[in-house]
């Protein structure tokens, strides 16, 4: 059940696909030289593999627990978080002026993947803090930044994200938590928030809750939601934690997976009101929360990729050890199951999907860095539009993918996969939450259809598809069956995606339900085509390097074979998705509610 970070693949993707050389030239990113990046990845891999990964399985068996308002986290988490914070891992991508390392997102991305591969339950505390940090960097006042950012970035305190209420899940317009101004710049907060990840724990000195609430005269719906900072302990003038605020954890949930991550019910204001301060302006809370959510959605996509990698590694190790049945080609006795073609198919499927999702996410991170740091505003904007198109795909597709990969991981183990001792079942259980929190796959798909495709008439999507076609053409010029097959499937996939984008744009007004009936399928189609595109690009680079006699030939040949597998087995599914979206909406909506 150990975890070896796939550093070779990570560096290949960063250097050859995600443009580390471009990112490291951006103003403010000069420290991201290849030597520094390699050193950061090596160190992070060591920390995640040696310190965090061993906690994953035991913390699932003996998870965090609640007693009398306090949460005791799983054995080892507190000490590990201290080590995480002291080594500066919370601050990898955050500004140096607040104690961070100031490295680009592209460098933080593999670190996040590794932490999540090691333990999703543990990694969540860092993910939520990252979201809070992003929101404060964007919308916090100078005073709030000075007070909260350094302790959050250095891991002295942690952050949370308080959106969900019993009646307000996917639909945040229904948020009811109240914020009553006190006339001194503070507000008193009253309400119940549910499912708050790390809403209570014993791993840090203070917890900074970011809370969505409504002021008394706020307009109804999403336009009347404001964002507040509500610390667990009030902050003294010298920055130390002071009196306990009126925000209390009344229970934590018992869950299918990520059992060691405490999921809290928080009660605000039962004893007179929890004291909060407004972030930014009143009624703009959801806008700020979207900043957090974009960062967190990308992070949840990485959770899926990390989990898929771990499940794959475990399945490979098992498949090499477990001896069962004779080789089809003939053998004296039974062989390790990795020799059976169907086990190979499952392992290749796990590997190919994980590598494709990794490549797409890292490319997204590089684009985000250009959108953030580039000197030219037009370039920044163009890259931001592409990044924003990719975020729901990276979140939605990578997490759906991780569930499939974890399921195959169980299958490779046979009966042992169903037994908890191996850990394969834990990956499967843990994967399930990833398609739910930070917006379900359907909510990601709504975003992809509405804000990211229909709003600009499919312009960004089409520009990306043009690039896919360039890769298709370049692959078509290479000799050999592998490249011909990848090029062919990429061409078919691009055509399918283009047809679907046209369908969405043309029908979103006249047949809105028909379009949304296929929204998740569109997201999945975009995922496999853009993932296949990255695998196609990887195959091109690999071939070029092989011809030049550069690099690790075995790694490069395996990359081409994996890209071929992805094209034949995953990308080929584009045709079915296209027809279900364009021709299948009637069947989704045919029955009356009473007929169910
Ligand atoms: C372990 C865990 C940790 C969490 N951590 C946090 C946290 O830290 N902070 C926080 O604020 N929240 C957190 N959440 C809440 C999480 O974000 C919500 O559960 C999630 O957004 C879904 O909301 P819901 O549970 O109310 O489901 P619902 O919104 O009731 O959805 C039920 C089903 O209906 C579908 N649906 C709903 N609306 C639409 C629509 N418009 N179009 C298509 N389909 C739709 C959904 O896709 C889903 O399949 C967490 C939840 C869990 C379980």
PDB file of C-alpha atoms in Angstrom, residues 75-231:
ATOM      1  CA  UNK A  75      -3.815   9.210  14.911  1.00  0.00           C
ATOM      2  CA  UNK A  76      -0.790  10.883  13.353  1.00  0.00           C
ATOM      3  CA  UNK A  77      -2.644  13.699  11.592  1.00  0.00           C
ATOM      4  CA  UNK A  78      -1.738  16.414  14.072  1.00  0.00           C
ATOM      5  CA  UNK A  79       1.979  15.680  14.029  1.00  0.00           C
ATOM      6  CA  UNK A  80       1.954  15.251  10.256  1.00  0.00           C
ATOM      7  CA  UNK A  81       0.224  18.597   9.764  1.00  0.00           C
ATOM      8  CA  UNK A  82       2.823  20.275  11.939  1.00  0.00           C
ATOM      9  CA  UNK A  83       5.552  18.798   9.759  1.00  0.00           C
ATOM     10  CA  UNK A  84       3.618  19.804   6.613  1.00  0.00           C
ATOM     11  CA  UNK A  85       3.322  23.383   7.853  1.00  0.00           C
ATOM     12  CA  UNK A  86       6.912  23.645   9.078  1.00  0.00           C
ATOM     13  CA  UNK A  87       8.227  22.424   5.730  1.00  0.00           C
ATOM     14  CA  UNK A  88       6.310  25.222   3.996  1.00  0.00           C
ATOM     15  CA  UNK A  89       4.087  22.953   1.886  1.00  0.00           C
ATOM     16  CA  UNK A  90       0.926  24.942   2.554  1.00  0.00           C
ATOM     17  CA  UNK A  91       2.544  27.995   1.000  1.00  0.00           C
ATOM     18  CA  UNK A  92       4.003  26.573  -2.221  1.00  0.00           C
ATOM     19  CA  UNK A  93       1.908  28.758  -4.552  1.00  0.00           C
ATOM     20  CA  UNK A  94       1.167  31.640  -2.200  1.00  0.00           C
ATOM     21  CA  UNK A  95       2.932  35.023  -2.133  1.00  0.00           C
ATOM     22  CA  UNK A  96       6.273  35.344  -0.401  1.00  0.00           C
ATOM     23  CA  UNK A  97       5.161  38.594   1.291  1.00  0.00           C
ATOM     24  CA  UNK A  98       2.784  36.511   3.423  1.00  0.00           C
ATOM     25  CA  UNK A  99       5.202  33.676   4.123  1.00  0.00           C
ATOM     26  CA  UNK A 100       4.611  31.557   1.028  1.00  0.00           C
ATOM     27  CA  UNK A 101       7.097  30.211  -1.504  1.00  0.00           C
ATOM     28  CA  UNK A 102       5.650  32.199  -4.408  1.00  0.00           C
ATOM     29  CA  UNK A 103       5.942  29.363  -6.918  1.00  0.00           C
ATOM     30  CA  UNK A 104       3.575  29.148  -9.897  1.00  0.00           C
ATOM     31  CA  UNK A 105       0.457  26.972  -9.876  1.00  0.00           C
ATOM     32  CA  UNK A 106       2.118  24.600 -12.304  1.00  0.00           C
ATOM     33  CA  UNK A 107       4.664  23.707  -9.604  1.00  0.00           C
ATOM     34  CA  UNK A 108       2.079  23.498  -6.825  1.00  0.00           C
ATOM     35  CA  UNK A 109      -0.065  21.179  -8.958  1.00  0.00           C
ATOM     36  CA  UNK A 110       2.077  18.010  -8.717  1.00  0.00           C
ATOM     37  CA  UNK A 111       2.544  18.724  -4.998  1.00  0.00           C
ATOM     38  CA  UNK A 112      -1.237  18.748  -4.552  1.00  0.00           C
ATOM     39  CA  UNK A 113      -1.564  15.558  -6.583  1.00  0.00           C
ATOM     40  CA  UNK A 114       1.038  13.812  -4.412  1.00  0.00           C
ATOM     41  CA  UNK A 115      -0.545  14.924  -1.153  1.00  0.00           C
ATOM     42  CA  UNK A 116      -3.910  13.616  -2.288  1.00  0.00           C
ATOM     43  CA  UNK A 117      -2.478  10.358  -3.540  1.00  0.00           C
ATOM     44  CA  UNK A 118      -0.985   9.967  -0.080  1.00  0.00           C
ATOM     45  CA  UNK A 119      -4.246  10.706   1.768  1.00  0.00           C
ATOM     46  CA  UNK A 120      -7.280  12.589   0.554  1.00  0.00           C
ATOM     47  CA  UNK A 121      -8.587  12.919   4.088  1.00  0.00           C
ATOM     48  CA  UNK A 122      -5.395  14.629   5.208  1.00  0.00           C
ATOM     49  CA  UNK A 123      -4.994  16.722   2.062  1.00  0.00           C
ATOM     50  CA  UNK A 124      -8.425  18.282   2.485  1.00  0.00           C
ATOM     51  CA  UNK A 125      -7.276  20.493   5.327  1.00  0.00           C
ATOM     52  CA  UNK A 126      -4.711  22.067   2.991  1.00  0.00           C
ATOM     53  CA  UNK A 127      -7.169  22.310   0.103  1.00  0.00           C
ATOM     54  CA  UNK A 128      -9.713  24.245   2.151  1.00  0.00           C
ATOM     55  CA  UNK A 129      -7.025  26.565   3.486  1.00  0.00           C
ATOM     56  CA  UNK A 130      -5.892  27.221  -0.099  1.00  0.00           C
ATOM     57  CA  UNK A 131      -9.441  28.266  -0.990  1.00  0.00           C
ATOM     58  CA  UNK A 132      -9.684  30.645   1.964  1.00  0.00           C
ATOM     59  CA  UNK A 133      -6.295  32.130   1.107  1.00  0.00           C
ATOM     60  CA  UNK A 134      -7.328  32.721  -2.525  1.00  0.00           C
ATOM     61  CA  UNK A 135     -10.521  34.479  -1.449  1.00  0.00           C
ATOM     62  CA  UNK A 136      -8.715  36.737   1.023  1.00  0.00           C
ATOM     63  CA  UNK A 137      -5.969  37.555  -1.475  1.00  0.00           C
ATOM     64  CA  UNK A 138      -8.612  38.622  -3.964  1.00  0.00           C
ATOM     65  CA  UNK A 139     -11.271  40.311  -1.854  1.00  0.00           C
ATOM     66  CA  UNK A 140      -9.812  40.842   1.629  1.00  0.00           C
ATOM     67  CA  UNK A 141      -8.932  44.311   2.932  1.00  0.00           C
ATOM     68  CA  UNK A 142      -5.297  45.156   3.662  1.00  0.00           C
ATOM     69  CA  UNK A 143      -6.022  44.733   7.367  1.00  0.00           C
ATOM     70  CA  UNK A 144      -7.610  41.320   6.832  1.00  0.00           C
ATOM     71  CA  UNK A 145      -4.710  40.242   4.663  1.00  0.00           C
ATOM     72  CA  UNK A 146      -2.216  41.377   7.298  1.00  0.00           C
ATOM     73  CA  UNK A 147      -4.103  39.576  10.046  1.00  0.00           C
ATOM     74  CA  UNK A 148      -5.064  36.274   8.458  1.00  0.00           C
ATOM     75  CA  UNK A 149      -2.880  35.449   5.480  1.00  0.00           C
ATOM     76  CA  UNK A 150       0.445  34.667   7.062  1.00  0.00           C
ATOM     77  CA  UNK A 151      -0.939  32.292   9.712  1.00  0.00           C
ATOM     78  CA  UNK A 152      -3.008  30.531   7.025  1.00  0.00           C
ATOM     79  CA  UNK A 153      -0.173  30.331   4.514  1.00  0.00           C
ATOM     80  CA  UNK A 154       2.303  29.043   7.071  1.00  0.00           C
ATOM     81  CA  UNK A 155      -0.186  26.463   8.340  1.00  0.00           C
ATOM     82  CA  UNK A 156      -0.388  27.942  11.838  1.00  0.00           C
ATOM     83  CA  UNK A 157      -4.148  28.248  11.276  1.00  0.00           C
ATOM     84  CA  UNK A 158      -6.432  26.528   8.805  1.00  0.00           C
ATOM     85  CA  UNK A 159      -9.372  27.750   6.716  1.00  0.00           C
ATOM     86  CA  UNK A 160     -12.842  26.449   5.929  1.00  0.00           C
ATOM     87  CA  UNK A 161     -15.532  27.128   3.387  1.00  0.00           C
ATOM     88  CA  UNK A 162     -19.064  27.455   4.807  1.00  0.00           C
ATOM     89  CA  UNK A 163     -21.604  27.394   2.011  1.00  0.00           C
ATOM     90  CA  UNK A 164     -23.905  24.446   2.544  1.00  0.00           C
ATOM     91  CA  UNK A 165     -27.019  24.526   4.729  1.00  0.00           C
ATOM     92  CA  UNK A 166     -29.697  21.851   5.055  1.00  0.00           C
ATOM     93  CA  UNK A 167     -31.908  23.545   2.428  1.00  0.00           C
ATOM     94  CA  UNK A 168     -29.038  25.024   0.368  1.00  0.00           C
ATOM     95  CA  UNK A 169     -26.735  22.550  -1.387  1.00  0.00           C
ATOM     96  CA  UNK A 170     -26.297  22.902  -5.129  1.00  0.00           C
ATOM     97  CA  UNK A 171     -28.587  25.929  -4.973  1.00  0.00           C
ATOM     98  CA  UNK A 172     -26.878  28.568  -2.868  1.00  0.00           C
ATOM     99  CA  UNK A 173     -29.680  31.043  -3.555  1.00  0.00           C
ATOM    100  CA  UNK A 174     -31.401  29.287  -0.646  1.00  0.00           C
ATOM    101  CA  UNK A 175     -28.741  30.280   1.955  1.00  0.00           C
ATOM    102  CA  UNK A 176     -30.448  31.563   5.131  1.00  0.00           C
ATOM    103  CA  UNK A 177     -27.644  32.215   7.612  1.00  0.00           C
ATOM    104  CA  UNK A 178     -28.062  35.783   8.903  1.00  0.00           C
ATOM    105  CA  UNK A 179     -25.457  38.498   9.425  1.00  0.00           C
ATOM    106  CA  UNK A 180     -26.587  41.410  11.571  1.00  0.00           C
ATOM    107  CA  UNK A 181     -24.430  44.567  11.508  1.00  0.00           C
ATOM    108  CA  UNK A 182     -23.363  45.778  14.948  1.00  0.00           C
ATOM    109  CA  UNK A 183     -22.546  49.347  13.952  1.00  0.00           C
ATOM    110  CA  UNK A 184     -18.844  48.936  14.790  1.00  0.00           C
ATOM    111  CA  UNK A 185     -17.826  47.283  11.535  1.00  0.00           C
ATOM    112  CA  UNK A 186     -18.548  43.793  12.842  1.00  0.00           C
ATOM    113  CA  UNK A 187     -21.548  41.524  12.265  1.00  0.00           C
ATOM    114  CA  UNK A 188     -23.223  38.890  14.378  1.00  0.00           C
ATOM    115  CA  UNK A 189     -23.747  35.644  12.506  1.00  0.00           C
ATOM    116  CA  UNK A 190     -26.639  33.257  13.194  1.00  0.00           C
ATOM    117  CA  UNK A 191     -27.338  29.974  11.404  1.00  0.00           C
ATOM    118  CA  UNK A 192     -26.444  26.343  10.743  1.00  0.00           C
ATOM    119  CA  UNK A 193     -23.890  25.150   8.217  1.00  0.00           C
ATOM    120  CA  UNK A 194     -23.601  21.472   7.368  1.00  0.00           C
ATOM    121  CA  UNK A 195     -20.916  19.279   5.819  1.00  0.00           C
ATOM    122  CA  UNK A 196     -18.104  21.688   6.683  1.00  0.00           C
ATOM    123  CA  UNK A 197     -14.801  19.991   5.925  1.00  0.00           C
ATOM    124  CA  UNK A 198     -12.346  20.424   8.820  1.00  0.00           C
ATOM    125  CA  UNK A 199     -14.944  22.699  10.447  1.00  0.00           C
ATOM    126  CA  UNK A 200     -13.511  21.527  13.750  1.00  0.00           C
ATOM    127  CA  UNK A 201     -10.239  19.751  14.516  1.00  0.00           C
ATOM    128  CA  UNK A 202      -7.204  19.727  16.772  1.00  0.00           C
ATOM    129  CA  UNK A 203      -4.460  20.165  14.166  1.00  0.00           C
ATOM    130  CA  UNK A 204      -3.961  23.944  14.330  1.00  0.00           C
ATOM    131  CA  UNK A 205      -4.194  26.768  16.833  1.00  0.00           C
ATOM    132  CA  UNK A 206      -7.163  28.494  15.154  1.00  0.00           C
ATOM    133  CA  UNK A 207      -9.718  27.861  12.399  1.00  0.00           C
ATOM    134  CA  UNK A 208     -10.781  30.675  10.084  1.00  0.00           C
ATOM    135  CA  UNK A 209     -14.271  30.052   8.788  1.00  0.00           C
ATOM    136  CA  UNK A 210     -15.330  31.831   5.610  1.00  0.00           C
ATOM    137  CA  UNK A 211     -19.099  31.963   5.821  1.00  0.00           C
ATOM    138  CA  UNK A 212     -21.836  32.878   3.353  1.00  0.00           C
ATOM    139  CA  UNK A 213     -24.678  34.789   5.015  1.00  0.00           C
ATOM    140  CA  UNK A 214     -27.347  37.427   4.343  1.00  0.00           C
ATOM    141  CA  UNK A 215     -27.543  40.898   5.825  1.00  0.00           C
ATOM    142  CA  UNK A 216     -31.023  42.085   6.929  1.00  0.00           C
ATOM    143  CA  UNK A 217     -31.896  44.110   3.816  1.00  0.00           C
ATOM    144  CA  UNK A 218     -30.182  41.875   1.288  1.00  0.00           C
ATOM    145  CA  UNK A 219     -32.062  41.129  -1.942  1.00  0.00           C
ATOM    146  CA  UNK A 220     -33.309  37.542  -2.299  1.00  0.00           C
ATOM    147  CA  UNK A 221     -31.359  34.895  -4.196  1.00  0.00           C
ATOM    148  CA  UNK A 222     -27.659  34.825  -5.008  1.00  0.00           C
ATOM    149  CA  UNK A 223     -27.445  38.621  -5.318  1.00  0.00           C
ATOM    150  CA  UNK A 224     -28.039  38.979  -1.564  1.00  0.00           C
ATOM    151  CA  UNK A 225     -25.248  36.797  -0.232  1.00  0.00           C
ATOM    152  CA  UNK A 226     -22.223  38.239   1.549  1.00  0.00           C
ATOM    153  CA  UNK A 227     -18.979  36.647   2.692  1.00  0.00           C
ATOM    154  CA  UNK A 228     -17.725  36.849   6.288  1.00  0.00           C
ATOM    155  CA  UNK A 229     -14.637  35.846   8.205  1.00  0.00           C
ATOM    156  CA  UNK A 230     -15.632  34.110  11.428  1.00  0.00           C
ATOM    157  CA  UNK A 231     -12.630  32.851  13.404  1.00  0.00           C
TER     158      UNK A 231
END
